[in-house]
mmCIF file of N, CA and C in Angstrom:
data_model
loop_
_atom_site.group_PDB
_atom_site.id
_atom_site.type_symbol
_atom_site.label_atom_id
_atom_site.label_comp_id
_atom_site.label_asym_id
_atom_site.label_seq_id
_atom_site.Cartn_x
_atom_site.Cartn_y
_atom_site.Cartn_z
ATOM 1 N N MET G 207 -3.505 0.295 -3.689
ATOM 2 C CA MET G 207 -3.701 0.875 -5.190
ATOM 3 C C MET G 207 -5.122 1.260 -5.317
ATOM 4 N N ALA G 208 -5.160 2.394 -6.167
ATOM 5 C CA ALA G 208 -6.653 2.899 -6.425
ATOM 6 C C ALA G 208 -7.227 2.044 -7.431
ATOM 7 N N SER G 209 -8.592 2.223 -7.516
ATOM 8 C CA SER G 209 -9.438 1.382 -8.418
ATOM 9 C C SER G 209 -10.458 2.320 -8.986
ATOM 10 N N PHE G 210 -10.992 1.980 -10.092
ATOM 11 C CA PHE G 210 -11.984 2.850 -10.753
ATOM 12 C C PHE G 210 -12.555 2.077 -11.972
ATOM 13 N N ALA G 211 -13.818 2.497 -12.368
ATOM 14 C CA ALA G 211 -14.254 1.672 -13.551
ATOM 15 C C ALA G 211 -13.441 1.884 -14.588
ATOM 16 N N PRO G 212 -13.490 0.830 -15.550
ATOM 17 C CA PRO G 212 -12.749 0.938 -16.668
ATOM 18 C C PRO G 212 -13.252 2.057 -17.650
ATOM 19 N N PHE G 213 -12.271 2.582 -18.413
ATOM 20 C CA PHE G 213 -12.608 3.621 -19.317
ATOM 21 C C PHE G 213 -13.425 3.046 -20.563
ATOM 22 N N THR G 214 -14.271 3.984 -21.063
ATOM 23 C CA THR G 214 -14.975 3.569 -22.192
ATOM 24 C C THR G 214 -14.100 4.333 -23.406
ATOM 25 N N ASP G 215 -14.267 3.882 -24.612
ATOM 26 C CA ASP G 215 -13.582 4.371 -25.758
ATOM 27 C C ASP G 215 -13.842 5.745 -26.338
ATOM 28 N N ASP G 216 -14.974 6.401 -25.845
ATOM 29 C CA ASP G 216 -15.610 7.322 -26.307
ATOM 30 C C ASP G 216 -14.858 8.778 -25.965
ATOM 31 N N GLN G 217 -13.896 8.706 -25.144
ATOM 32 C CA GLN G 217 -13.327 9.977 -24.541
ATOM 33 C C GLN G 217 -11.820 9.816 -24.695
ATOM 34 N N PRO G 218 -11.027 10.751 -25.074
ATOM 35 C CA PRO G 218 -9.626 10.683 -25.258
ATOM 36 C C PRO G 218 -9.058 10.582 -23.573
ATOM 37 N N PHE G 219 -7.823 9.900 -23.634
ATOM 38 C CA PHE G 219 -7.287 9.788 -22.380
ATOM 39 C C PHE G 219 -6.936 11.270 -21.595
ATOM 40 N N GLU G 220 -6.614 12.146 -22.497
ATOM 41 C CA GLU G 220 -6.202 13.513 -22.052
ATOM 42 C C GLU G 220 -7.451 14.022 -21.191
ATOM 43 N N GLU G 221 -8.628 13.786 -21.539
ATOM 44 C CA GLU G 221 -9.865 14.119 -20.991
ATOM 45 C C GLU G 221 -10.268 13.256 -19.697
ATOM 46 N N LYS G 222 -9.948 12.220 -19.725
ATOM 47 C CA LYS G 222 -10.192 11.154 -18.674
ATOM 48 C C LYS G 222 -9.431 11.459 -17.460
ATOM 49 N N VAL G 223 -8.114 11.864 -17.719
ATOM 50 C CA VAL G 223 -7.239 12.220 -16.416
ATOM 51 C C VAL G 223 -7.758 13.346 -15.659
ATOM 52 N N LYS G 224 -8.583 14.166 -16.252
ATOM 53 C CA LYS G 224 -9.012 15.294 -15.479
ATOM 54 C C LYS G 224 -9.871 14.947 -14.348
ATOM 55 N N CYS G 225 -10.554 13.782 -14.512
ATOM 56 C CA CYS G 225 -11.411 13.425 -13.145
ATOM 57 C C CYS G 225 -10.821 12.345 -12.361
ATOM 58 N N LEU G 226 -9.560 12.074 -12.495
ATOM 59 C CA LEU G 226 -8.874 11.085 -11.755
ATOM 60 C C LEU G 226 -8.060 11.750 -10.594
ATOM 61 N N ALA G 227 -8.078 11.081 -9.417
ATOM 62 C CA ALA G 227 -7.299 11.572 -8.403
ATOM 63 C C ALA G 227 -5.752 11.459 -8.650
ATOM 64 N N ASP G 228 -4.829 12.177 -7.951
ATOM 65 C CA ASP G 228 -3.579 12.250 -8.414
ATOM 66 C C ASP G 228 -2.812 10.771 -8.157
ATOM 67 N N GLU G 229 -3.297 10.049 -6.978
ATOM 68 C CA GLU G 229 -2.893 8.747 -6.634
ATOM 69 C C GLU G 229 -3.267 7.800 -8.156
ATOM 70 N N GLU G 230 -4.566 8.026 -8.583
ATOM 71 C CA GLU G 230 -4.949 7.145 -9.652
ATOM 72 C C GLU G 230 -4.169 7.423 -11.031
ATOM 73 N N LEU G 231 -3.781 8.589 -11.054
ATOM 74 C CA LEU G 231 -2.795 9.077 -12.144
ATOM 75 C C LEU G 231 -1.494 8.299 -12.119
ATOM 76 N N LEU G 232 -0.885 8.379 -10.837
ATOM 77 C CA LEU G 232 0.368 7.723 -10.671
ATOM 78 C C LEU G 232 0.383 6.178 -10.784
ATOM 79 N N ASP G 233 -0.839 5.659 -10.418
ATOM 80 C CA ASP G 233 -1.007 4.233 -10.485
ATOM 81 C C ASP G 233 -1.158 3.739 -12.001
ATOM 82 N N ILE G 234 -1.778 4.504 -12.726
ATOM 83 C CA ILE G 234 -1.731 4.270 -14.226
ATOM 84 C C ILE G 234 -0.527 4.459 -14.808
ATOM 85 N N TRP G 235 0.275 5.430 -14.602
ATOM 86 C CA TRP G 235 1.486 5.617 -15.117
ATOM 87 C C TRP G 235 2.492 4.417 -14.754
ATOM 88 N N ALA G 236 2.467 3.884 -13.617
ATOM 89 C CA ALA G 236 3.231 2.907 -13.083
ATOM 90 C C ALA G 236 2.857 1.766 -13.686
ATOM 91 N N GLN G 237 1.587 1.271 -13.787
ATOM 92 C CA GLN G 237 1.220 0.024 -14.708
ATOM 93 C C GLN G 237 1.562 0.216 -16.032
ATOM 94 N N SER G 238 1.383 1.339 -16.757
ATOM 95 C CA SER G 238 1.875 1.329 -17.991
ATOM 96 C C SER G 238 3.278 1.002 -18.256
ATOM 97 N N GLN G 239 4.181 1.516 -17.340
ATOM 98 C CA GLN G 239 5.572 1.324 -17.311
ATOM 99 C C GLN G 239 5.897 -0.114 -17.211
ATOM 100 N N GLN G 240 5.150 -0.797 -16.229
ATOM 101 C CA GLN G 240 5.324 -2.281 -16.074
ATOM 102 C C GLN G 240 4.878 -3.044 -17.376
ATOM 103 N N ILE G 241 3.951 -2.768 -17.847
ATOM 104 C CA ILE G 241 3.466 -3.495 -19.038
ATOM 105 C C ILE G 241 4.478 -3.251 -20.342
ATOM 106 N N GLU G 242 4.974 -2.079 -20.473
ATOM 107 C CA GLU G 242 5.904 -1.903 -21.446
ATOM 108 C C GLU G 242 7.151 -2.562 -21.310
ATOM 109 N N SER G 243 7.532 -2.630 -19.984
ATOM 110 C CA SER G 243 8.856 -3.529 -19.530
ATOM 111 C C SER G 243 8.628 -4.917 -19.732
ATOM 112 N N ILE G 244 7.580 -5.468 -19.695
ATOM 113 C CA ILE G 244 7.232 -6.884 -19.817
ATOM 114 C C ILE G 244 7.361 -7.350 -21.291
ATOM 115 N N VAL G 245 6.746 -6.420 -22.084
ATOM 116 C CA VAL G 245 6.635 -6.838 -23.511
ATOM 117 C C VAL G 245 7.382 -5.873 -24.501
ATOM 118 N N PRO G 246 8.672 -5.328 -24.204
ATOM 119 C CA PRO G 246 9.183 -4.552 -24.970
ATOM 120 C C PRO G 246 9.428 -4.809 -26.482
ATOM 121 N N GLY G 247 9.864 -6.080 -26.803
ATOM 122 C CA GLY G 247 10.077 -6.352 -28.129
ATOM 123 C C GLY G 247 8.952 -6.814 -28.882
ATOM 124 N N ARG G 248 7.857 -7.266 -28.268
ATOM 125 C CA ARG G 248 6.747 -7.679 -29.023
ATOM 126 C C ARG G 248 5.899 -6.484 -29.445
ATOM 127 N N MET G 249 6.014 -5.368 -28.850
ATOM 128 C CA MET G 249 5.082 -4.139 -29.003
ATOM 129 C C MET G 249 5.973 -2.927 -29.379
ATOM 130 N N SER G 250 7.045 -3.131 -30.198
ATOM 131 C CA SER G 250 8.015 -2.057 -30.159
ATOM 132 C C SER G 250 7.327 -0.842 -30.905
ATOM 133 N N SER G 251 6.443 -0.860 -31.814
ATOM 134 C CA SER G 251 5.688 0.018 -32.450
ATOM 135 C C SER G 251 4.781 0.833 -31.625
ATOM 136 N N LEU G 252 4.398 0.303 -30.398
ATOM 137 C CA LEU G 252 3.520 0.922 -29.351
ATOM 138 C C LEU G 252 4.297 1.782 -28.458
ATOM 139 N N SER G 253 3.809 2.928 -28.031
ATOM 140 C CA SER G 253 4.449 3.668 -27.026
ATOM 141 C C SER G 253 3.380 4.032 -25.915
ATOM 142 N N ILE G 254 2.722 2.982 -25.290
ATOM 143 C CA ILE G 254 1.764 3.246 -24.500
ATOM 144 C C ILE G 254 2.068 4.225 -23.278
ATOM 145 N N SER G 255 3.225 3.854 -22.565
ATOM 146 C CA SER G 255 3.753 4.403 -21.360
ATOM 147 C C SER G 255 3.931 6.055 -21.538
ATOM 148 N N ARG G 256 4.643 6.225 -22.867
ATOM 149 C CA ARG G 256 5.085 7.667 -23.062
ATOM 150 C C ARG G 256 3.731 8.470 -23.350
ATOM 151 N N ASP G 257 2.744 7.919 -24.060
ATOM 152 C CA ASP G 257 1.446 8.667 -24.130
ATOM 153 C C ASP G 257 0.886 8.956 -22.917
ATOM 154 N N TYR G 258 0.776 8.094 -22.196
ATOM 155 C CA TYR G 258 0.236 8.063 -20.741
ATOM 156 C C TYR G 258 0.879 9.130 -19.880
ATOM 157 N N GLU G 259 2.276 8.979 -19.965
ATOM 158 C CA GLU G 259 3.202 9.789 -19.054
ATOM 159 C C GLU G 259 3.007 11.212 -19.419
ATOM 160 N N ARG G 260 2.870 11.521 -20.875
ATOM 161 C CA ARG G 260 2.843 12.847 -21.089
ATOM 162 C C ARG G 260 1.369 13.495 -20.860
ATOM 163 N N ALA G 261 0.421 12.733 -20.918
ATOM 164 C CA ALA G 261 -0.964 13.270 -20.448
ATOM 165 C C ALA G 261 -1.044 13.241 -18.896
ATOM 166 N N ILE G 262 -0.414 12.446 -18.207
ATOM 167 C CA ILE G 262 -0.451 12.465 -16.724
ATOM 168 C C ILE G 262 0.450 13.595 -16.183
ATOM 169 N N ILE G 263 1.638 13.805 -16.788
ATOM 170 C CA ILE G 263 2.409 14.843 -16.485
ATOM 171 C C ILE G 263 1.776 16.367 -16.688
ATOM 172 N N ASN G 264 1.197 16.377 -17.812
ATOM 173 C CA ASN G 264 0.482 17.614 -18.236
ATOM 174 C C ASN G 264 -0.533 18.007 -17.239
ATOM 175 N N GLU G 265 -1.262 16.958 -17.004
ATOM 176 C CA GLU G 265 -2.490 17.052 -15.834
ATOM 177 C C GLU G 265 -1.969 17.590 -14.493
ATOM 178 N N LEU G 266 -0.859 16.745 -13.971
ATOM 179 C CA LEU G 266 -0.492 17.008 -12.712
ATOM 180 C C LEU G 266 0.125 18.489 -12.691
ATOM 181 N N SER G 267 0.852 18.860 -13.845
ATOM 182 C CA SER G 267 1.540 20.222 -13.722
ATOM 183 C C SER G 267 0.306 21.260 -13.787
ATOM 184 N N LEU G 268 -0.530 20.860 -14.550
ATOM 185 C CA LEU G 268 -1.752 22.090 -14.561
ATOM 186 C C LEU G 268 -2.249 22.106 -13.163
ATOM 187 N N ARG G 269 -2.762 20.977 -12.460
ATOM 188 C CA ARG G 269 -3.193 20.996 -11.197
ATOM 189 C C ARG G 269 -2.327 21.701 -10.230
ATOM 190 N N SER G 270 -0.995 21.525 -10.344
ATOM 191 C CA SER G 270 -0.074 22.063 -9.300
ATOM 192 C C SER G 270 0.084 23.662 -9.550
ATOM 193 N N SER G 271 0.259 23.965 -10.831
ATOM 194 C CA SER G 271 0.370 25.451 -11.173
ATOM 195 C C SER G 271 -0.920 26.328 -10.785
ATOM 196 N N ARG G 272 -2.128 25.732 -10.792
ATOM 197 C CA ARG G 272 -3.358 26.380 -10.654
ATOM 198 C C ARG G 272 -3.840 26.062 -9.233
ATOM 199 N N GLY G 273 -3.377 25.235 -8.548
ATOM 200 C CA GLY G 273 -3.892 24.686 -7.362
ATOM 201 C C GLY G 273 -5.211 24.043 -7.442
ATOM 202 N N LEU G 274 -5.488 23.261 -8.552
ATOM 203 C CA LEU G 274 -6.815 22.935 -8.858
ATOM 204 C C LEU G 274 -7.101 21.758 -7.997
ATOM 205 N N GLN G 275 -8.359 21.434 -7.784
ATOM 206 C CA GLN G 275 -9.086 20.338 -6.925
ATOM 207 C C GLN G 275 -9.852 19.649 -8.130
ATOM 208 N N ILE G 276 -10.025 18.237 -8.015
ATOM 209 C CA ILE G 276 -10.802 17.510 -8.865
ATOM 210 C C ILE G 276 -12.323 17.765 -8.522
ATOM 211 N N ASN G 277 -13.088 18.227 -9.626
ATOM 212 C CA ASN G 277 -14.479 18.489 -9.410
ATOM 213 C C ASN G 277 -15.275 17.614 -10.294
ATOM 214 N N CYS G 278 -15.123 16.269 -10.385
ATOM 215 C CA CYS G 278 -15.836 15.370 -11.486
ATOM 216 C C CYS G 278 -16.946 14.603 -10.569
#
């Protein structure tokens, strides 16, 4: 599993994903899915995994369509 420094709250997640490797993006998505499945009733008003999933899919699609490499 990939590891990285924790995010600071000064930057939106959509910006942070631009500097993460594909494997790290997929790890974050998988972890958010696990968290949401553990506490579905307790945090019904939160949609953590959907927000992460949307941002991650958008970034991976952009990279794929443009053949982008990470340059952070």
